Amino acid sequence: MTDASGPVEPLGRPGRPVLDRLAFERLTVAHRRELKLHCYRMMGSLNEADDLVQETFLKAWRARSQFDGRGSARGWLYSIATNSCLNAIKARSSARRILEQPGRAAAEGRATGGPATGLAWLEPYPDAELPDIADDRPGPEARYEAREAVRLAFVAAIQLLPPRQRAALLLCDVLGWSAIETAQLLGGSTVSINSALQRARATLGGHYPQGRPPQRSRPGADEGLLLERYMQAWQADNLDGLVALLREDAIYHMPPWREWYRGRPAIGAFLGSVWGNFAAYRAVAIGANAQPAAGVYALGRQDFAWRPHSLHVIEPADGKIASLTIYVPPLGPALFAAFSLPPEPLTPTG
């Protein structure tokens, strides 16, 4: 018995209940992280992914008598999870989450619009919640490497797809299921899955100049050094040093603000306009979407208290920062707990 990830052991005999409580608990432990990541890619939301993976296991437990052991337990769970995501997307006001408001041009100078909390913003994903992507082996149909397919920019790009196309692309091109297997999971014909895949790939091809995200090597010492220099620039009040880390054509987003910036001069000018809002900054290294990231605390000028301020996700390229996403208040501090960052004011040491 096989699925896209290789041999799968059946959990019981066909025609008999196969999932007692102990077997089901083993199943949830084995697949929880990969199912949560799949729900995150579908939804673009860490909180929704948490809820949907719980819903998936609840539905699976209630329907355990329907699993007869003929198919893969992993495929059965993915079918429940994917369809739960599709139903959840239908029930909400927006089918996608964004890093950049569609049709909005890059800004110049100060940001004046204020937080746009009414928009659905794409959330980052903690590396601590990722499956072991270093050892991940997607099926032979996969077009994307595991590390490539978790990047913030990739998740933002697939949010542009209609939900069913998004599901087909994730199952086939990311997880490596065949079109036949995907049709069985989602329902419908193989022809309909291939058609959805063709349209999804065309949309992504229009989003990326070369038809796919640029290849990224595995993280190494250079990325760690880049993150360290970035954090030091914040902590040393060194705006010029921070701007020097950016590529000339860098992109900067700051959810939940609508404004975004393109190019080192524009980003530097904007950061300069807000740099003095706080007395000092402290940064803590984390990991998000398999990218360098940091949580930044700010020291208030009035009460001189350290508080969570923003969560920073870096897209490195050739030793520089190609893209910088800073989740600012009120969204940034709300994400700290998910990354195991303390909610209380950070007490400086040393």
mmCIF file of C-alpha atoms in Angstrom:
data_model
loop_
_atom_site.group_PDB
_atom_site.id
_atom_site.type_symbol
_atom_site.label_atom_id
_atom_site.label_comp_id
_atom_site.label_asym_id
_atom_site.label_seq_id
_atom_site.Cartn_x
_atom_site.Cartn_y
_atom_site.Cartn_z
ATOM 1 C CA MET A 1 0.000 0.000 0.000
ATOM 2 C CA THR A 2 1.460 3.386 -0.971
ATOM 3 C CA ASP A 3 0.651 7.052 -1.217
ATOM 4 C CA ALA A 4 2.658 10.005 -2.486
ATOM 5 C CA SER A 5 5.064 9.791 0.445
ATOM 6 C CA GLY A 6 5.850 6.081 0.068
ATOM 7 C CA PRO A 7 4.720 2.854 1.788
ATOM 8 C CA VAL A 8 1.942 3.182 4.320
ATOM 9 C CA GLU A 9 1.016 0.493 6.788
ATOM 10 C CA PRO A 10 -2.716 -0.245 7.041
ATOM 11 C CA LEU A 11 -4.243 0.307 10.470
ATOM 12 C CA GLY A 12 -6.546 -2.693 10.379
ATOM 13 C CA ARG A 13 -8.410 -5.161 8.243
ATOM 14 C CA PRO A 14 -10.824 -4.061 5.506
ATOM 15 C CA GLY A 15 -14.394 -4.010 6.648
ATOM 16 C CA ARG A 16 -13.629 -3.737 10.383
ATOM 17 C CA PRO A 17 -13.211 -0.731 12.679
ATOM 18 C CA VAL A 18 -9.491 -0.078 12.648
ATOM 19 C CA LEU A 19 -8.926 3.029 14.754
ATOM 20 C CA ASP A 20 -9.161 2.544 18.492
ATOM 21 C CA ARG A 21 -8.200 5.465 20.702
ATOM 22 C CA LEU A 22 -4.529 4.514 20.998
ATOM 23 C CA ALA A 23 -4.137 4.018 17.241
ATOM 24 C CA PHE A 24 -5.877 7.309 16.589
ATOM 25 C CA GLU A 25 -3.594 9.160 19.008
ATOM 26 C CA ARG A 26 -0.561 7.735 17.204
ATOM 27 C CA LEU A 27 -2.054 8.913 13.922
ATOM 28 C CA THR A 28 -2.580 12.459 15.168
ATOM 29 C CA VAL A 29 0.966 12.673 16.534
ATOM 30 C CA ALA A 30 2.433 11.381 13.265
ATOM 31 C CA HIS A 31 0.586 13.800 10.988
ATOM 32 C CA ARG A 32 -0.356 16.847 13.068
ATOM 33 C CA ARG A 33 2.449 19.145 11.939
ATOM 34 C CA GLU A 34 2.192 18.423 8.228
ATOM 35 C CA LEU A 35 -1.598 18.793 8.292
ATOM 36 C CA LYS A 36 -1.318 22.086 10.163
ATOM 37 C CA LEU A 37 1.153 23.369 7.570
ATOM 38 C CA HIS A 38 -1.196 22.263 4.777
ATOM 39 C CA CYS A 39 -4.099 24.120 6.416
ATOM 40 C CA TYR A 40 -1.877 27.188 6.830
ATOM 41 C CA ARG A 41 -0.985 27.180 3.136
ATOM 42 C CA MET A 42 -4.649 26.859 2.238
ATOM 43 C CA MET A 43 -5.837 29.580 4.623
ATOM 44 C CA GLY A 44 -2.864 31.921 5.031
ATOM 45 C CA SER A 45 -3.645 32.089 8.753
ATOM 46 C CA LEU A 46 -1.875 30.453 11.663
ATOM 47 C CA ASN A 47 -4.919 30.712 13.919
ATOM 48 C CA GLU A 48 -7.248 29.222 11.309
ATOM 49 C CA ALA A 49 -4.758 26.429 10.680
ATOM 50 C CA ASP A 50 -4.817 25.564 14.391
ATOM 51 C CA ASP A 51 -8.610 25.443 14.398
ATOM 52 C CA LEU A 52 -8.848 23.422 11.200
ATOM 53 C CA VAL A 53 -6.353 20.753 12.181
ATOM 54 C CA GLN A 54 -8.356 20.273 15.380
ATOM 55 C CA GLU A 55 -11.541 20.093 13.311
ATOM 56 C CA THR A 56 -9.882 17.557 11.003
ATOM 57 C CA PHE A 57 -9.043 15.208 13.864
ATOM 58 C CA LEU A 58 -12.489 15.611 15.400
ATOM 59 C CA LYS A 59 -14.152 14.725 12.093
ATOM 60 C CA ALA A 60 -11.746 11.833 11.588
ATOM 61 C CA TRP A 61 -12.475 10.433 15.038
ATOM 62 C CA ARG A 62 -16.213 10.634 14.484
ATOM 63 C CA ALA A 63 -15.863 8.993 11.066
ATOM 64 C CA ARG A 64 -13.242 6.415 12.067
ATOM 65 C CA SER A 65 -15.581 3.508 11.385
ATOM 66 C CA GLN A 66 -15.649 4.584 7.709
ATOM 67 C CA PHE A 67 -11.906 4.061 7.358
ATOM 68 C CA ASP A 68 -11.514 0.458 6.349
ATOM 69 C CA GLY A 69 -7.734 0.285 5.967
ATOM 70 C CA ARG A 70 -7.774 -0.083 2.177
ATOM 71 C CA GLY A 71 -6.333 3.372 1.566
ATOM 72 C CA SER A 72 -3.672 5.481 3.194
ATOM 73 C CA ALA A 73 -4.505 6.982 6.588
ATOM 74 C CA ARG A 74 -2.459 10.021 5.555
ATOM 75 C CA GLY A 75 -4.534 10.484 2.397
ATOM 76 C CA TRP A 76 -7.753 10.086 4.383
ATOM 77 C CA LEU A 77 -6.675 12.840 6.779
ATOM 78 C CA TYR A 78 -5.585 15.135 3.956
ATOM 79 C CA SER A 79 -8.969 14.681 2.306
ATOM 80 C CA ILE A 80 -10.765 15.713 5.499
ATOM 81 C CA ALA A 81 -8.385 18.630 6.120
ATOM 82 C CA THR A 82 -8.549 19.979 2.570
ATOM 83 C CA ASN A 83 -12.303 19.847 2.368
ATOM 84 C CA SER A 84 -12.567 21.446 5.812
ATOM 85 C CA CYS A 85 -10.387 24.292 4.530
ATOM 86 C CA LEU A 86 -12.503 24.715 1.405
ATOM 87 C CA ASN A 87 -15.658 24.897 3.506
ATOM 88 C CA ALA A 88 -14.049 27.409 5.872
ATOM 89 C CA ILE A 89 -12.991 29.628 2.962
ATOM 90 C CA LYS A 90 -16.560 29.618 1.632
ATOM 91 C CA ALA A 91 -17.823 30.752 5.019
ATOM 92 C CA ARG A 92 -15.530 33.755 5.442
ATOM 93 C CA SER A 93 -15.681 37.180 3.818
ATOM 94 C CA SER A 94 -12.386 36.900 1.896
ATOM 95 C CA ALA A 95 -11.116 33.872 -0.002
ATOM 96 C CA ARG A 96 -7.497 34.935 0.419
ATOM 97 C CA ARG A 97 -5.116 36.692 2.749
ATOM 98 C CA ILE A 98 -2.732 39.333 1.472
ATOM 99 C CA LEU A 99 0.654 40.912 2.052
ATOM 100 C CA GLU A 100 -0.101 43.615 -0.489
ATOM 101 C CA GLN A 101 -3.468 45.148 -1.287
ATOM 102 C CA PRO A 102 -4.301 44.344 -4.942
ATOM 103 C CA GLY A 103 -3.885 47.311 -7.267
ATOM 104 C CA ARG A 104 -2.187 49.502 -4.676
ATOM 105 C CA ALA A 105 0.957 51.216 -5.946
ATOM 106 C CA ALA A 106 4.164 51.454 -3.942
ATOM 107 C CA ALA A 107 4.146 54.386 -1.534
ATOM 108 C CA GLU A 108 6.570 57.273 -1.089
ATOM 109 C CA GLY A 109 7.355 59.047 2.166
ATOM 110 C CA ARG A 110 5.371 58.688 5.374
ATOM 111 C CA ALA A 111 2.536 56.211 5.830
ATOM 112 C CA THR A 112 -0.695 58.004 6.680
ATOM 113 C CA GLY A 113 -3.481 55.476 6.218
ATOM 114 C CA GLY A 114 -3.271 53.746 9.594
ATOM 115 C CA PRO A 115 -3.746 50.029 10.311
ATOM 116 C CA ALA A 116 -6.230 48.393 7.940
ATOM 117 C CA THR A 117 -7.609 45.831 10.353
ATOM 118 C CA GLY A 118 -10.594 45.157 8.102
ATOM 119 C CA LEU A 119 -8.380 43.407 5.552
ATOM 120 C CA ALA A 120 -7.341 39.758 5.847
ATOM 121 C CA TRP A 121 -3.553 39.766 6.245
ATOM 122 C CA LEU A 122 -1.307 36.803 5.577
ATOM 123 C CA GLU A 123 0.286 35.620 8.818
ATOM 124 C CA PRO A 124 3.803 34.204 9.252
ATOM 125 C CA TYR A 125 4.386 30.599 10.331
ATOM 126 C CA PRO A 126 6.715 29.595 13.203
ATOM 127 C CA ASP A 127 9.596 27.339 12.227
ATOM 128 C CA ALA A 128 9.031 25.462 15.497
ATOM 129 C CA GLU A 129 5.718 24.231 14.061
ATOM 130 C CA LEU A 130 7.167 23.024 10.764
ATOM 131 C CA PRO A 131 7.592 19.336 9.989
ATOM 132 C CA ASP A 132 11.198 18.271 9.613
ATOM 133 C CA ILE A 133 11.515 19.817 6.162
ATOM 134 C CA ALA A 134 15.197 18.911 5.995
ATOM 135 C CA ASP A 135 14.109 15.275 5.666
ATOM 136 C CA ASP A 136 10.813 15.907 3.864
ATOM 137 C CA ARG A 137 10.431 13.831 0.721
ATOM 138 C CA PRO A 138 7.450 14.943 -1.375
ATOM 139 C CA GLY A 139 6.078 12.572 -3.966
ATOM 140 C CA PRO A 140 7.515 12.244 -7.477
ATOM 141 C CA GLU A 141 4.912 14.650 -8.913
ATOM 142 C CA ALA A 142 6.070 17.572 -6.736
ATOM 143 C CA ARG A 143 7.388 20.670 -8.501
ATOM 144 C CA TYR A 144 8.475 22.573 -5.400
ATOM 145 C CA GLU A 145 10.986 21.717 -2.706
ATOM 146 C CA ALA A 146 9.663 21.649 0.841
ATOM 147 C CA ARG A 147 11.701 24.689 1.931
ATOM 148 C CA GLU A 148 10.674 26.640 -1.151
ATOM 149 C CA ALA A 149 6.982 25.915 -0.623
ATOM 150 C CA VAL A 150 6.831 27.363 2.895
ATOM 151 C CA ARG A 151 8.338 30.762 2.144
ATOM 152 C CA LEU A 152 6.148 33.746 2.927
ATOM 153 C CA ALA A 153 6.230 34.985 -0.673
ATOM 154 C CA PHE A 154 5.120 31.583 -1.991
ATOM 155 C CA VAL A 155 2.207 31.346 0.444
ATOM 156 C CA ALA A 156 1.228 34.895 -0.549
ATOM 157 C CA ALA A 157 1.354 33.945 -4.233
ATOM 158 C CA ILE A 158 -0.847 30.854 -3.910
ATOM 159 C CA GLN A 159 -3.408 32.950 -2.045
ATOM 160 C CA LEU A 160 -4.105 34.547 -5.439
ATOM 161 C CA LEU A 161 -5.556 31.250 -6.647
ATOM 162 C CA PRO A 162 -9.228 30.302 -6.331
ATOM 163 C CA PRO A 163 -9.592 27.869 -3.421
ATOM 164 C CA ARG A 164 -10.004 24.665 -5.443
ATOM 165 C CA GLN A 165 -7.074 25.535 -7.701
ATOM 166 C CA ARG A 166 -5.057 26.294 -4.572
ATOM 167 C CA ALA A 167 -5.925 22.881 -3.144
ATOM 168 C CA ALA A 168 -5.055 21.056 -6.379
ATOM 169 C CA LEU A 169 -1.712 22.848 -6.688
ATOM 170 C CA LEU A 170 -0.771 22.136 -3.072
ATOM 171 C CA LEU A 171 -1.702 18.483 -3.270
ATOM 172 C CA CYS A 172 -0.008 17.866 -6.624
ATOM 173 C CA ASP A 173 2.865 20.330 -6.994
ATOM 174 C CA VAL A 174 3.829 20.686 -3.329
ATOM 175 C CA LEU A 175 2.941 17.335 -1.749
ATOM 176 C CA GLY A 176 3.409 15.272 -4.892
ATOM 177 C CA TRP A 177 0.042 13.537 -5.148
ATOM 178 C CA SER A 178 -0.874 12.383 -8.645
ATOM 179 C CA ALA A 179 -3.879 13.887 -10.423
ATOM 180 C CA ILE A 180 -5.721 10.591 -9.894
ATOM 181 C CA GLU A 181 -5.032 10.621 -6.145
ATOM 182 C CA THR A 182 -5.974 14.290 -5.911
ATOM 183 C CA ALA A 183 -9.271 13.675 -7.697
ATOM 184 C CA GLN A 184 -10.025 10.948 -5.167
ATOM 185 C CA LEU A 185 -9.186 13.296 -2.285
ATOM 186 C CA LEU A 186 -11.081 16.344 -3.549
ATOM 187 C CA GLY A 187 -13.810 14.645 -5.521
ATOM 188 C CA GLY A 188 -14.364 15.186 -9.233
ATOM 189 C CA SER A 189 -12.564 13.836 -12.254
ATOM 190 C CA THR A 190 -8.899 13.647 -13.145
ATOM 191 C CA VAL A 191 -9.658 15.910 -16.098
ATOM 192 C CA SER A 192 -11.031 18.584 -13.753
ATOM 193 C CA ILE A 193 -7.930 18.346 -11.534
ATOM 194 C CA ASN A 194 -5.588 18.675 -14.513
ATOM 195 C CA SER A 195 -7.577 21.668 -15.722
ATOM 196 C CA ALA A 196 -7.385 23.314 -12.290
ATOM 197 C CA LEU A 197 -3.648 22.652 -12.175
ATOM 198 C CA GLN A 198 -3.126 24.170 -15.608
ATOM 199 C CA ARG A 199 -4.932 27.367 -14.611
ATOM 200 C CA ALA A 200 -3.161 27.541 -11.249
ATOM 201 C CA ARG A 201 0.269 27.149 -12.831
ATOM 202 C CA ALA A 202 -0.551 29.825 -15.408
ATOM 203 C CA THR A 203 -1.518 32.261 -12.633
ATOM 204 C CA LEU A 204 1.680 31.607 -10.699
ATOM 205 C CA GLY A 205 3.665 31.858 -13.917
ATOM 206 C CA GLY A 206 2.293 35.358 -14.423
ATOM 207 C CA HIS A 207 3.170 36.295 -10.852
ATOM 208 C CA TYR A 208 6.801 35.182 -11.112
ATOM 209 C CA PRO A 209 8.863 36.481 -14.060
ATOM 210 C CA GLN A 210 10.506 33.074 -14.526
ATOM 211 C CA GLY A 211 7.336 31.083 -13.863
ATOM 212 C CA ARG A 212 8.319 30.033 -10.349
ATOM 213 C CA PRO A 213 10.008 31.499 -7.265
ATOM 214 C CA PRO A 214 13.784 31.897 -7.529
ATOM 215 C CA GLN A 215 15.663 28.926 -6.172
ATOM 216 C CA ARG A 216 16.972 29.421 -2.671
ATOM 217 C CA SER A 217 19.869 27.486 -1.252
ATOM 218 C CA ARG A 218 19.645 25.896 2.158
ATOM 219 C CA PRO A 219 20.235 28.344 4.998
ATOM 220 C CA GLY A 220 23.858 28.730 5.992
ATOM 221 C CA ALA A 221 26.189 30.900 7.999
ATOM 222 C CA ASP A 222 25.605 33.868 5.673
ATOM 223 C CA GLU A 223 21.906 34.024 6.557
ATOM 224 C CA GLY A 224 22.689 33.872 10.256
ATOM 225 C CA LEU A 225 25.210 36.687 9.864
ATOM 226 C CA LEU A 226 22.714 38.775 7.890
ATOM 227 C CA LEU A 227 20.104 38.375 10.627
ATOM 228 C CA GLU A 228 22.657 39.246 13.309
ATOM 229 C CA ARG A 229 23.705 42.405 11.484
ATOM 230 C CA TYR A 230 20.058 43.330 10.975
ATOM 231 C CA MET A 231 19.238 42.949 14.679
ATOM 232 C CA GLN A 232 22.368 44.835 15.687
ATOM 233 C CA ALA A 233 21.341 47.741 13.444
ATOM 234 C CA TRP A 234 18.031 48.052 15.291
ATOM 235 C CA GLN A 235 19.636 47.772 18.707
ATOM 236 C CA ALA A 236 22.455 50.216 17.896
ATOM 237 C CA ASP A 237 20.074 52.854 16.494
ATOM 238 C CA ASN A 238 21.919 52.479 13.178
ATOM 239 C CA LEU A 239 19.397 53.275 10.448
ATOM 240 C CA ASP A 240 22.084 53.761 7.793
ATOM 241 C CA GLY A 241 23.538 50.354 8.620
ATOM 242 C CA LEU A 242 20.130 48.734 8.338
ATOM 243 C CA VAL A 243 19.390 50.355 4.976
ATOM 244 C CA ALA A 244 22.783 49.205 3.700
ATOM 245 C CA LEU A 245 21.659 45.601 4.220
ATOM 246 C CA LEU A 246 18.836 46.047 1.688
ATOM 247 C CA ARG A 247 19.145 45.257 -1.976
ATOM 248 C CA GLU A 248 18.675 48.232 -4.244
ATOM 249 C CA ASP A 249 15.346 46.773 -5.458
ATOM 250 C CA ALA A 250 14.156 45.495 -2.066
ATOM 251 C CA ILE A 251 10.449 45.290 -1.191
ATOM 252 C CA TYR A 252 9.029 46.281 2.194
ATOM 253 C CA HIS A 253 5.587 45.366 3.559
ATOM 254 C CA MET A 254 4.210 46.246 6.989
ATOM 255 C CA PRO A 255 0.869 44.528 7.737
ATOM 256 C CA PRO A 256 -1.653 45.701 8.825
ATOM 257 C CA TRP A 257 -0.793 49.005 7.098
ATOM 258 C CA ARG A 258 -1.785 49.252 3.430
ATOM 259 C CA GLU A 259 1.357 51.118 2.388
ATOM 260 C CA TRP A 260 4.279 49.191 0.959
ATOM 261 C CA TYR A 261 7.602 50.400 -0.431
ATOM 262 C CA ARG A 262 9.914 49.449 -3.264
ATOM 263 C CA GLY A 263 13.624 50.246 -3.481
ATOM 264 C CA ARG A 264 16.297 51.096 -0.936
ATOM 265 C CA PRO A 265 15.816 54.912 -1.084
ATOM 266 C CA ALA A 266 12.027 54.714 -0.538
ATOM 267 C CA ILE A 267 12.344 52.170 2.273
ATOM 268 C CA GLY A 268 15.103 54.183 3.943
ATOM 269 C CA ALA A 269 13.073 57.388 3.748
ATOM 270 C CA PHE A 270 10.033 55.747 5.306
ATOM 271 C CA LEU A 271 12.001 54.062 8.104
ATOM 272 C CA GLY A 272 13.688 57.384 8.795
ATOM 273 C CA SER A 273 10.281 59.002 9.303
ATOM 274 C CA VAL A 274 9.348 56.568 12.114
ATOM 275 C CA TRP A 275 12.743 55.562 13.505
ATOM 276 C CA GLY A 276 12.581 57.985 16.434
ATOM 277 C CA ASN A 277 9.110 56.988 17.646
ATOM 278 C CA PHE A 278 10.677 54.893 20.422
ATOM 279 C CA ALA A 279 13.673 55.403 22.696
ATOM 280 C CA ALA A 280 15.378 52.098 21.844
ATOM 281 C CA TYR A 281 14.846 48.642 20.364
ATOM 282 C CA ARG A 282 15.843 45.099 21.302
ATOM 283 C CA ALA A 283 15.625 42.103 18.982
ATOM 284 C CA VAL A 284 15.300 38.348 19.539
ATOM 285 C CA ALA A 285 16.123 35.883 16.756
ATOM 286 C CA ILE A 286 13.352 33.495 15.729
ATOM 287 C CA GLY A 287 12.476 31.543 12.579
ATOM 288 C CA ALA A 288 9.432 32.084 10.376
ATOM 289 C CA ASN A 289 8.504 30.337 7.117
ATOM 290 C CA ALA A 290 12.002 28.787 7.024
ATOM 291 C CA GLN A 291 13.422 32.326 6.762
ATOM 292 C CA PRO A 292 15.486 34.481 9.128
ATOM 293 C CA ALA A 293 13.200 36.418 11.438
ATOM 294 C CA ALA A 294 13.177 38.425 14.654
ATOM 295 C CA GLY A 295 10.829 39.713 17.289
ATOM 296 C CA VAL A 296 11.538 43.349 18.148
ATOM 297 C CA TYR A 297 10.693 45.067 21.429
ATOM 298 C CA ALA A 298 10.458 48.848 21.747
ATOM 299 C CA LEU A 299 11.203 51.110 24.711
ATOM 300 C CA GLY A 300 8.495 53.733 25.249
ATOM 301 C CA ARG A 301 9.626 57.330 25.461
ATOM 302 C CA GLN A 302 7.061 58.234 28.111
ATOM 303 C CA ASP A 303 7.117 55.313 30.553
ATOM 304 C CA PHE A 304 10.464 53.726 29.565
ATOM 305 C CA ALA A 305 8.903 50.255 29.508
ATOM 306 C CA TRP A 306 9.866 47.514 27.061
ATOM 307 C CA ARG A 307 6.934 46.072 25.126
ATOM 308 C CA PRO A 308 6.474 43.735 22.137
ATOM 309 C CA HIS A 309 6.433 45.851 19.000
ATOM 310 C CA SER A 310 6.900 44.012 15.703
ATOM 311 C CA LEU A 311 7.742 40.708 14.067
ATOM 312 C CA HIS A 312 10.235 40.850 11.173
ATOM 313 C CA VAL A 313 10.557 38.254 8.377
ATOM 314 C CA ILE A 314 13.535 38.526 6.013
ATOM 315 C CA GLU A 315 13.870 37.147 2.477
ATOM 316 C CA PRO A 316 17.630 36.940 1.848
ATOM 317 C CA ALA A 317 19.266 36.930 -1.570
ATOM 318 C CA ASP A 318 22.976 37.119 -2.380
ATOM 319 C CA GLY A 319 23.914 38.278 1.096
ATOM 320 C CA LYS A 320 21.367 41.124 1.125
ATOM 321 C CA ILE A 321 17.699 41.553 2.071
ATOM 322 C CA ALA A 322 15.513 41.168 -1.015
ATOM 323 C CA SER A 323 12.234 41.482 0.859
ATOM 324 C CA LEU A 324 11.383 42.615 4.364
ATOM 325 C CA THR A 325 8.001 42.072 5.992
ATOM 326 C CA ILE A 326 7.480 43.745 9.352
ATOM 327 C CA TYR A 327 4.255 42.955 11.187
ATOM 328 C CA VAL A 328 3.641 46.164 13.116
ATOM 329 C CA PRO A 329 1.084 47.006 15.853
ATOM 330 C CA PRO A 330 -1.518 45.892 16.479
ATOM 331 C CA LEU A 331 -0.844 42.748 14.432
ATOM 332 C CA GLY A 332 2.833 42.326 15.313
ATOM 333 C CA PRO A 333 2.503 42.048 19.114
ATOM 334 C CA ALA A 334 -0.494 39.729 18.699
ATOM 335 C CA LEU A 335 1.788 37.217 16.948
ATOM 336 C CA PHE A 336 4.432 37.059 19.685
ATOM 337 C CA ALA A 337 2.844 34.225 21.662
ATOM 338 C CA ALA A 338 2.745 31.961 18.572
ATOM 339 C CA PHE A 339 6.518 32.349 18.301
ATOM 340 C CA SER A 340 7.091 31.686 22.028
ATOM 341 C CA LEU A 341 8.102 35.300 22.590
ATOM 342 C CA PRO A 342 7.155 36.668 26.015
ATOM 343 C CA PRO A 343 4.146 39.004 26.109
ATOM 344 C CA GLU A 344 5.485 41.008 29.026
ATOM 345 C CA PRO A 345 7.854 43.942 28.566
ATOM 346 C CA LEU A 346 11.354 42.729 27.825
ATOM 347 C CA THR A 347 13.790 43.536 30.608
ATOM 348 C CA PRO A 348 17.159 44.604 29.163
ATOM 349 C CA THR A 349 20.200 42.803 30.446
ATOM 350 C CA GLY A 350 23.828 43.652 30.497
#
